[in-house]
PDB file of C-alpha atoms and ligand atoms in Angstrom:
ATOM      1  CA  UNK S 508      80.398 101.902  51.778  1.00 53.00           C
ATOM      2  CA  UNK S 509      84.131 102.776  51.868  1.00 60.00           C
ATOM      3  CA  UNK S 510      85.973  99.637  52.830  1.00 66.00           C
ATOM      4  CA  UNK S 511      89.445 100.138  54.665  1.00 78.00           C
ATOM      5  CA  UNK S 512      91.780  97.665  56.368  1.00 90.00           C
ATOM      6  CA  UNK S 513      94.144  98.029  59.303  1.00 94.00           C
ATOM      7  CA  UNK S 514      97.359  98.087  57.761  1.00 94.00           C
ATOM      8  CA  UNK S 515      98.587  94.679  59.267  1.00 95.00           C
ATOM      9  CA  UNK S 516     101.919  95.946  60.882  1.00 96.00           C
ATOM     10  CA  UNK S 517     100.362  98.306  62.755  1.00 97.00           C
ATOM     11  CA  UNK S 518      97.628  95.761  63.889  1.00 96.00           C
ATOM     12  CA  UNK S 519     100.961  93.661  64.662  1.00 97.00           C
ATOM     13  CA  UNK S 520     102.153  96.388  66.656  1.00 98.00           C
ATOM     14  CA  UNK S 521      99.543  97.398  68.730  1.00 98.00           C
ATOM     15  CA  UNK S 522      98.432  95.142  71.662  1.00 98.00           C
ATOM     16  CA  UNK S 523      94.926  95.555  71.541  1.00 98.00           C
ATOM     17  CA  UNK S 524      92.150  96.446  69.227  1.00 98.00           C
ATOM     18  CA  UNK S 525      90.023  99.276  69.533  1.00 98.00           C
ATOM     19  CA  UNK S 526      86.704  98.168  71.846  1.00 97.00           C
ATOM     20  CA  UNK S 527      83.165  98.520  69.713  1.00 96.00           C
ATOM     21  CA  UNK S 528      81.855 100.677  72.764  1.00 97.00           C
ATOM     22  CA  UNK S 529      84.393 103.345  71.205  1.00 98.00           C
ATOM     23  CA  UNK S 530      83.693 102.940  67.749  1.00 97.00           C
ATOM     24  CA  UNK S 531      79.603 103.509  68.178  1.00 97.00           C
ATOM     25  CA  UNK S 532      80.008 106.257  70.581  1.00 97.00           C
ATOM     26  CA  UNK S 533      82.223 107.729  68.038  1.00 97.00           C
ATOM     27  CA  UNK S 534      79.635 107.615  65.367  1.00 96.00           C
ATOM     28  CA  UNK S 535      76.873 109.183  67.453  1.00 95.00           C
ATOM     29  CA  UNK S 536      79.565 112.398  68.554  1.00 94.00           C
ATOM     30  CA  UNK S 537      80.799 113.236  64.847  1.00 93.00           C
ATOM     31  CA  UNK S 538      81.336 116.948  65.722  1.00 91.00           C
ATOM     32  CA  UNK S 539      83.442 116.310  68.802  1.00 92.00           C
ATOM     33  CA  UNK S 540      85.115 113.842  67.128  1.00 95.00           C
ATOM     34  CA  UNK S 541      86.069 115.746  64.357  1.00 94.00           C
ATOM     35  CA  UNK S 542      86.551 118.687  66.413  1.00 93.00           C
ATOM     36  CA  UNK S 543      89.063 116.885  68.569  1.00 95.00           C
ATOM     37  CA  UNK S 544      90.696 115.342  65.729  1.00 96.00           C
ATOM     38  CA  UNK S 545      91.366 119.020  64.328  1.00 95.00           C
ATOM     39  CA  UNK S 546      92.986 119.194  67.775  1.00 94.00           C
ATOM     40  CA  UNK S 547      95.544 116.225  67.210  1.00 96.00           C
ATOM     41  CA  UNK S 548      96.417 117.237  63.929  1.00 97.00           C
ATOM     42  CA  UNK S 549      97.494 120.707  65.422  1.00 95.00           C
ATOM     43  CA  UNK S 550      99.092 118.675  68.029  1.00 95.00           C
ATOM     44  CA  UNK S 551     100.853 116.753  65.937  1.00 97.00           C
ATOM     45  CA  UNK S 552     102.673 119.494  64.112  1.00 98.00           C
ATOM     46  CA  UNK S 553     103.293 121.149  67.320  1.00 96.00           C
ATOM     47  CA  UNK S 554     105.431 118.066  68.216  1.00 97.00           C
ATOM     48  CA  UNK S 555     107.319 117.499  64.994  1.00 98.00           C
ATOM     49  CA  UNK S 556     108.346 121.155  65.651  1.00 98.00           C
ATOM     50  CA  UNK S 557     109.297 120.771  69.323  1.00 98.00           C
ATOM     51  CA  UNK S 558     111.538 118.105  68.296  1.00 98.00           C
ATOM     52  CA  UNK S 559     112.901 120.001  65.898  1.00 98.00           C
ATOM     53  CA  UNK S 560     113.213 123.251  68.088  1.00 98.00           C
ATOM     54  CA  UNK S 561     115.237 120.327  70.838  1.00 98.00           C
ATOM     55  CA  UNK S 562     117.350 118.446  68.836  1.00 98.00           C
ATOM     56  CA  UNK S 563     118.487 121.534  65.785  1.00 98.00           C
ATOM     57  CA  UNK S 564     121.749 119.431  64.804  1.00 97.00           C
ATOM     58  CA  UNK S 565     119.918 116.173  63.912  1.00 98.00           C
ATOM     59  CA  UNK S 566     120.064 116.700  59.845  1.00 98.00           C
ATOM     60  CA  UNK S 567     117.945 113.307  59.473  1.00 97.00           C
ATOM     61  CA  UNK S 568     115.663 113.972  62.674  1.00 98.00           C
ATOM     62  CA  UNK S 569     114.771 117.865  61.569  1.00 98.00           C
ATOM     63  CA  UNK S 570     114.198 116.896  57.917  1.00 98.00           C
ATOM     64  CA  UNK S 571     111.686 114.594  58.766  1.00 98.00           C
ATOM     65  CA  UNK S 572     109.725 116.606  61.302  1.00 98.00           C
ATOM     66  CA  UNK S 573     109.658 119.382  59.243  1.00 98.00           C
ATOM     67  CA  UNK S 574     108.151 117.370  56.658  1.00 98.00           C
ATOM     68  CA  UNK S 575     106.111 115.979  59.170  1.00 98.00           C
ATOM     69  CA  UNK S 576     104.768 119.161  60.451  1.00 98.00           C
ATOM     70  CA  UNK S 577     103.920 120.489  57.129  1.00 98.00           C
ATOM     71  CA  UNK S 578     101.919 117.329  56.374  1.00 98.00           C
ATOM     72  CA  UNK S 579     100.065 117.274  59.911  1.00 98.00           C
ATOM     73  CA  UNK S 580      99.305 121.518  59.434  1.00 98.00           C
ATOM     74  CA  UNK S 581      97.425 119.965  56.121  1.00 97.00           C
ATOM     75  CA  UNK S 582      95.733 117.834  57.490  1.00 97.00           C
ATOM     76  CA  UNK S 583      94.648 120.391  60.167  1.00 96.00           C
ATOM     77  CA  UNK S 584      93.719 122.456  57.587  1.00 96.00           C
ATOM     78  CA  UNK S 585      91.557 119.625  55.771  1.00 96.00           C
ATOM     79  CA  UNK S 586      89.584 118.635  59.412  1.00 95.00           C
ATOM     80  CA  UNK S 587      89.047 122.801  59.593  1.00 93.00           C
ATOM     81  CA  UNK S 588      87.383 122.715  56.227  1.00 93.00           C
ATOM     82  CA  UNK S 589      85.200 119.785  56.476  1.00 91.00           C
ATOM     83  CA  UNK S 590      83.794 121.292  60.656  1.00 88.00           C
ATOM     84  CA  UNK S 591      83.598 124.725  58.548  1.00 83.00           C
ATOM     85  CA  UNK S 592      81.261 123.364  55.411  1.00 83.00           C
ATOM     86  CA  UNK S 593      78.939 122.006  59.032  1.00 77.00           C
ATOM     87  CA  UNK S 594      79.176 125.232  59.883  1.00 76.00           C
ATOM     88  CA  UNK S 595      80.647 123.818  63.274  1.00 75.00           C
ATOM     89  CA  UNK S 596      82.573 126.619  65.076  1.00 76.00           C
ATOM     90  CA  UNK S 597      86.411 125.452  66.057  1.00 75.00           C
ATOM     91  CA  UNK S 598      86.798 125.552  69.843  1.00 77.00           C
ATOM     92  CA  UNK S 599      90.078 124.117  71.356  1.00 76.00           C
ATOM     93  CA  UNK S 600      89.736 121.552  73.638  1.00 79.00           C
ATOM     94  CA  UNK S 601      90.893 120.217  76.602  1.00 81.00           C
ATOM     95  CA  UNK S 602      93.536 117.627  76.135  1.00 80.00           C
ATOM     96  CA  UNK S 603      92.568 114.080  76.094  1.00 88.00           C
ATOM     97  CA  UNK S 604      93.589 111.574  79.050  1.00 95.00           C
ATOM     98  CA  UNK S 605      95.566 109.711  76.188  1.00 97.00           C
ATOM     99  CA  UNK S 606      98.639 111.844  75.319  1.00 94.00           C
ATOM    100  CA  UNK S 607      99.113 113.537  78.602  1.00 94.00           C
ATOM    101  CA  UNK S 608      99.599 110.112  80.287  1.00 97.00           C
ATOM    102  CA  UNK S 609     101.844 108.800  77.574  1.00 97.00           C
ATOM    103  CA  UNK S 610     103.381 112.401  77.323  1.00 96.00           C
ATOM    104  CA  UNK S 611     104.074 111.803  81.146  1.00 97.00           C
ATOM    105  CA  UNK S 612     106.209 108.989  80.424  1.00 98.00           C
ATOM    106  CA  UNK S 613     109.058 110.590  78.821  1.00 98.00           C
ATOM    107  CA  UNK S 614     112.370 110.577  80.836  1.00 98.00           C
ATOM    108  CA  UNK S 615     114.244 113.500  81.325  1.00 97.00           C
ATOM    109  CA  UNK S 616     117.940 111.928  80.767  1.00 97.00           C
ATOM    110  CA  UNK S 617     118.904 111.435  77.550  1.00 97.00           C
ATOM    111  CA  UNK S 618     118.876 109.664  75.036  1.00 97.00           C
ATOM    112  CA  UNK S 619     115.943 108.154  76.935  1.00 98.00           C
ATOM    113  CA  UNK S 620     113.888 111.136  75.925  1.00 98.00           C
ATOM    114  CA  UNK S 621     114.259 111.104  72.633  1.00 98.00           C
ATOM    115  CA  UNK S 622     113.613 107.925  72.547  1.00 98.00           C
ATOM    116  CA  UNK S 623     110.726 107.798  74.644  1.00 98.00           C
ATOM    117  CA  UNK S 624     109.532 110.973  72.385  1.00 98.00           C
ATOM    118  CA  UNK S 625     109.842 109.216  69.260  1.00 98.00           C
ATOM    119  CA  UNK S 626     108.247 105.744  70.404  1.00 98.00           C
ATOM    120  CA  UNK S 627     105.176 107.487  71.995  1.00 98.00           C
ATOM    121  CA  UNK S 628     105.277 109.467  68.455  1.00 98.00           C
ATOM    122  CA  UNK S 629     105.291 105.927  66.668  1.00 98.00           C
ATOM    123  CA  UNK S 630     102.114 104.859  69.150  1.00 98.00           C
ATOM    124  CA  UNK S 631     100.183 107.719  68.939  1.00 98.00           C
ATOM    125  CA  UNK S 632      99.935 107.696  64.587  1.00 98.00           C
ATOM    126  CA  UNK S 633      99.503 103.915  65.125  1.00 98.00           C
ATOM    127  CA  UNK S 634      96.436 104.271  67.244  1.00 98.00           C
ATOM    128  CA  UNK S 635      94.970 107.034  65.007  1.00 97.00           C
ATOM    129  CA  UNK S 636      95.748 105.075  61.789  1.00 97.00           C
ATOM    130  CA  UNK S 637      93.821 102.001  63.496  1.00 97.00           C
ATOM    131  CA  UNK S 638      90.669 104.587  64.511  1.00 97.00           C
ATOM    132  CA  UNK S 639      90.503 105.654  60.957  1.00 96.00           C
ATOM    133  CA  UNK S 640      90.403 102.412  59.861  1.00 97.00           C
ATOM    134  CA  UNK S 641      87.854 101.257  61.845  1.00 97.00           C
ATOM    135  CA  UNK S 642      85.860 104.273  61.282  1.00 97.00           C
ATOM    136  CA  UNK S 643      85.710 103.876  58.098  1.00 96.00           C
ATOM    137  CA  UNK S 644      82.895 101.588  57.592  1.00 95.00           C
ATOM    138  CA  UNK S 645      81.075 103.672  59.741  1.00 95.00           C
ATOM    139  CA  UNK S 646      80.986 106.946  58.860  1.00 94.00           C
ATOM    140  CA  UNK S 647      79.040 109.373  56.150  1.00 91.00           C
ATOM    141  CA  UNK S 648      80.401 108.999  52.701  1.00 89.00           C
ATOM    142  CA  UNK S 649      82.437 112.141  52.520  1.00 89.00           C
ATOM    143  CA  UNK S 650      84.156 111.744  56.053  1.00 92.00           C
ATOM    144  CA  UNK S 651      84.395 108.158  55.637  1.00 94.00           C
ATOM    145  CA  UNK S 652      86.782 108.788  52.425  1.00 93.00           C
ATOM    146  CA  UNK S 653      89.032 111.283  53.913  1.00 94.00           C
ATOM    147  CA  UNK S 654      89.492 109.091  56.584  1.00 95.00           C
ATOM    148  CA  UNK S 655      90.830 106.544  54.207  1.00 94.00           C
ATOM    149  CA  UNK S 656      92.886 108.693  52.574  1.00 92.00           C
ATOM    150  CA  UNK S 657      94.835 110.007  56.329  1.00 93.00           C
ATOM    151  CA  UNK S 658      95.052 105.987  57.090  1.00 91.00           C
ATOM    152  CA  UNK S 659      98.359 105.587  54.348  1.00 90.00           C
ATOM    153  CA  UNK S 660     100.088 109.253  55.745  1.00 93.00           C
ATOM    154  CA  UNK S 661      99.544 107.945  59.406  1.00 95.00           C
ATOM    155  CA  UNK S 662     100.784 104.492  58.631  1.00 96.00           C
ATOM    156  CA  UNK S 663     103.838 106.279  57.110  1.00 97.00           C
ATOM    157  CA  UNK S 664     104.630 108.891  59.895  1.00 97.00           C
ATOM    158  CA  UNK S 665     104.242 105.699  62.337  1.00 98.00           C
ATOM    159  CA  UNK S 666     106.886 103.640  60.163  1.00 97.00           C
ATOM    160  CA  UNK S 667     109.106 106.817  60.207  1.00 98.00           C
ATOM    161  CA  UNK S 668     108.886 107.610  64.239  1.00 98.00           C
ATOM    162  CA  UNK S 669     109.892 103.976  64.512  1.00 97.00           C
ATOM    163  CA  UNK S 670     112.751 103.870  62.034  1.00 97.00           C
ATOM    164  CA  UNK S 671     113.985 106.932  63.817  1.00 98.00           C
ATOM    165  CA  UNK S 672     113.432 105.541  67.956  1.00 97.00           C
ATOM    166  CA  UNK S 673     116.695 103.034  66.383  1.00 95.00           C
ATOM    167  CA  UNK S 674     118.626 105.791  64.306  1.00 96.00           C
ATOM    168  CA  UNK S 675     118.516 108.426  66.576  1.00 98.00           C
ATOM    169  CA  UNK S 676     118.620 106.858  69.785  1.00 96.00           C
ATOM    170  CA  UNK S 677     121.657 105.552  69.582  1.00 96.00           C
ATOM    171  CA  UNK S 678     120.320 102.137  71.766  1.00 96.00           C
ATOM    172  CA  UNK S 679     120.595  98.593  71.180  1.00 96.00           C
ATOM    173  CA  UNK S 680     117.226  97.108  69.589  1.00 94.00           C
ATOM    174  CA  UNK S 681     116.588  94.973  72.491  1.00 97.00           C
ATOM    175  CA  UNK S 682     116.545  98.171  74.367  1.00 97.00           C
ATOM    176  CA  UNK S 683     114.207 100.023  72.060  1.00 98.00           C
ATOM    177  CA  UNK S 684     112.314  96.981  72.393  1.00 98.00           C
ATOM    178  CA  UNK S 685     112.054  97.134  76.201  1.00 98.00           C
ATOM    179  CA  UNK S 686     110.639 100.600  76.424  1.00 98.00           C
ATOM    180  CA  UNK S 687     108.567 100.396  73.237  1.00 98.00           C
ATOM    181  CA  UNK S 688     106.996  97.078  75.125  1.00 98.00           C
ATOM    182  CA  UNK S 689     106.392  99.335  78.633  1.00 98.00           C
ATOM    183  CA  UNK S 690     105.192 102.099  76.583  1.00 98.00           C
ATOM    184  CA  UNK S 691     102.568  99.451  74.668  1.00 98.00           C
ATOM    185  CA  UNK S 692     101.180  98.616  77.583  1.00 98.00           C
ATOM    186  CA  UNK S 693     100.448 101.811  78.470  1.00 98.00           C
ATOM    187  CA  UNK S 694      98.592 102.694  75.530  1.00 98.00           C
ATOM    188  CA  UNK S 695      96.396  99.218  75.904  1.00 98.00           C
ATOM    189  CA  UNK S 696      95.662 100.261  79.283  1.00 98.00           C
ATOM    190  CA  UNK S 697      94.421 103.352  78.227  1.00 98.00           C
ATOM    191  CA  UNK S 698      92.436 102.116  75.384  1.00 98.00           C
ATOM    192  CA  UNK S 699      90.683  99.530  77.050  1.00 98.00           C
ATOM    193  CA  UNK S 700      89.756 101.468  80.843  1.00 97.00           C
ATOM    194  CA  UNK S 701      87.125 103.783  81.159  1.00 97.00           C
ATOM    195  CA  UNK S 702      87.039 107.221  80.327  1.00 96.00           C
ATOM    196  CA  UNK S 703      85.344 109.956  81.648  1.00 93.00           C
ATOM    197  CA  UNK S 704      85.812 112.200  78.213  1.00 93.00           C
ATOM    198  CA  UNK S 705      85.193 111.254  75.003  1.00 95.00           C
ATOM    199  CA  UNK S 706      88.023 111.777  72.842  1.00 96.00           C
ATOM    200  CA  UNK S 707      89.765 110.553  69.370  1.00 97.00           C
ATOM    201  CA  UNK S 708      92.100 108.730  71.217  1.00 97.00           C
ATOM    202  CA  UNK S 709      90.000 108.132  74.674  1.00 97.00           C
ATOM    203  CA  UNK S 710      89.308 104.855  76.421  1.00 97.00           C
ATOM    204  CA  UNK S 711      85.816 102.760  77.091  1.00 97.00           C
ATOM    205  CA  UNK S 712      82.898 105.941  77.518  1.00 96.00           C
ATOM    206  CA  UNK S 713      81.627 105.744  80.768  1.00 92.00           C
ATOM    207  CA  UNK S 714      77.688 105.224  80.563  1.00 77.00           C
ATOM    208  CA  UNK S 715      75.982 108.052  79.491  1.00 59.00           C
TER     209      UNK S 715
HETATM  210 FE1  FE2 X 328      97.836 113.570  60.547  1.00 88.66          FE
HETATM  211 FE1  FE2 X 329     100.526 111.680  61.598  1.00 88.66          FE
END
């Protein structure tokens, strides 16, 4: 069995764990899991480049999403290759309840939306880093490895969004701190309510 921690800042960070209803739900859907985990990775590059396409001047900012992207079109790629070996045909999928409601948060003033970009950017890869964690132990041998292997890149994109919510913003730490709080508790809601879909990043599955 493959044996993987949550890295412990990003257990820190986050105010609540993943519930067990998730986890075993998310063992008995492995193709829809995977399938929408393709998804976020193609999601996630999308983003890196948005920010990149919205803020051009930003020589720290646009180095690091492009990198970003790159790394999250990879791991696209890798998700594509395992579902293709199944023989499991790629479909896109709707979009989880997750990101749109975070997504909805951002302001439209700046530099609250870049900061409210990058913090929900820093949430998002610290929520999927947890998941892979916890799926770990859980999962088929092969899965269960690459999975530990995506846990140190999303610990590190998380680390970066963060570092970059101060640098880039502009604000006061105590501000950052503020929204990255409200923004927190919006994730744990999500997390821990019940959820109509089942998702990567979805909520409590409502009874089958
Ligand atoms: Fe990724
Ligand atoms: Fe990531």
């Amino acid at each position: 069995v493959a044996v993987a921690q949550v890295p412990q800042e990003i257990a820190k960070f986050l105010k609540v764990a993943t519930p067990t209803e998730w986890l075993d739900c998310a063992v008995s859907r492995l193709d829809e899991l995977l399938h929408d985990h393709a998804n976020c990775e193609l999601k996630a590059a999308s983003t890196a480049m948005a920010i990149i396409y919205r803020y051009p001047a930003r020589t720290q900012l646009v180095d690091r999403m492009s990198r970003l992207a790159r790394e999250e079109l990879r791991h696209f790629e890798q998700v594509r290759k395992i579902l293709a070996d199944d023989a499991v045909p790629f479909t896109q999928m709707t979009a989880s309840r997750y990101a749109g409601k975070l997504h909805r948060q951002v302001r439209s003033n700046e530099p609250d939306r870049l900061l409210d970009t990058l913090l929900i950017g820093a949430i998002i890869e610290a929520r999927s880093c947890e998941r892979f964690a916890l799926l770990v132990p859980r999962l088929p041998k092969p899965i269960a490895s690459f999975y530990a292997g995506l846990l140190a890149s999303e610990a590190r994109h998380f680390q970066h969004y963060l570092e970059l919510a101060e640098s880039e913003s502009g604000l006061s730490s105590e501000k950052v701190q503020m929204r990255l709080n409200d923004l927190l508790d919006i994730d744990a809601a999500l997390v821990t309510s019940t959820d109509s879909q089942f998702r990567f990043h979805s909520g409590v599955p409502a009874a089958a």
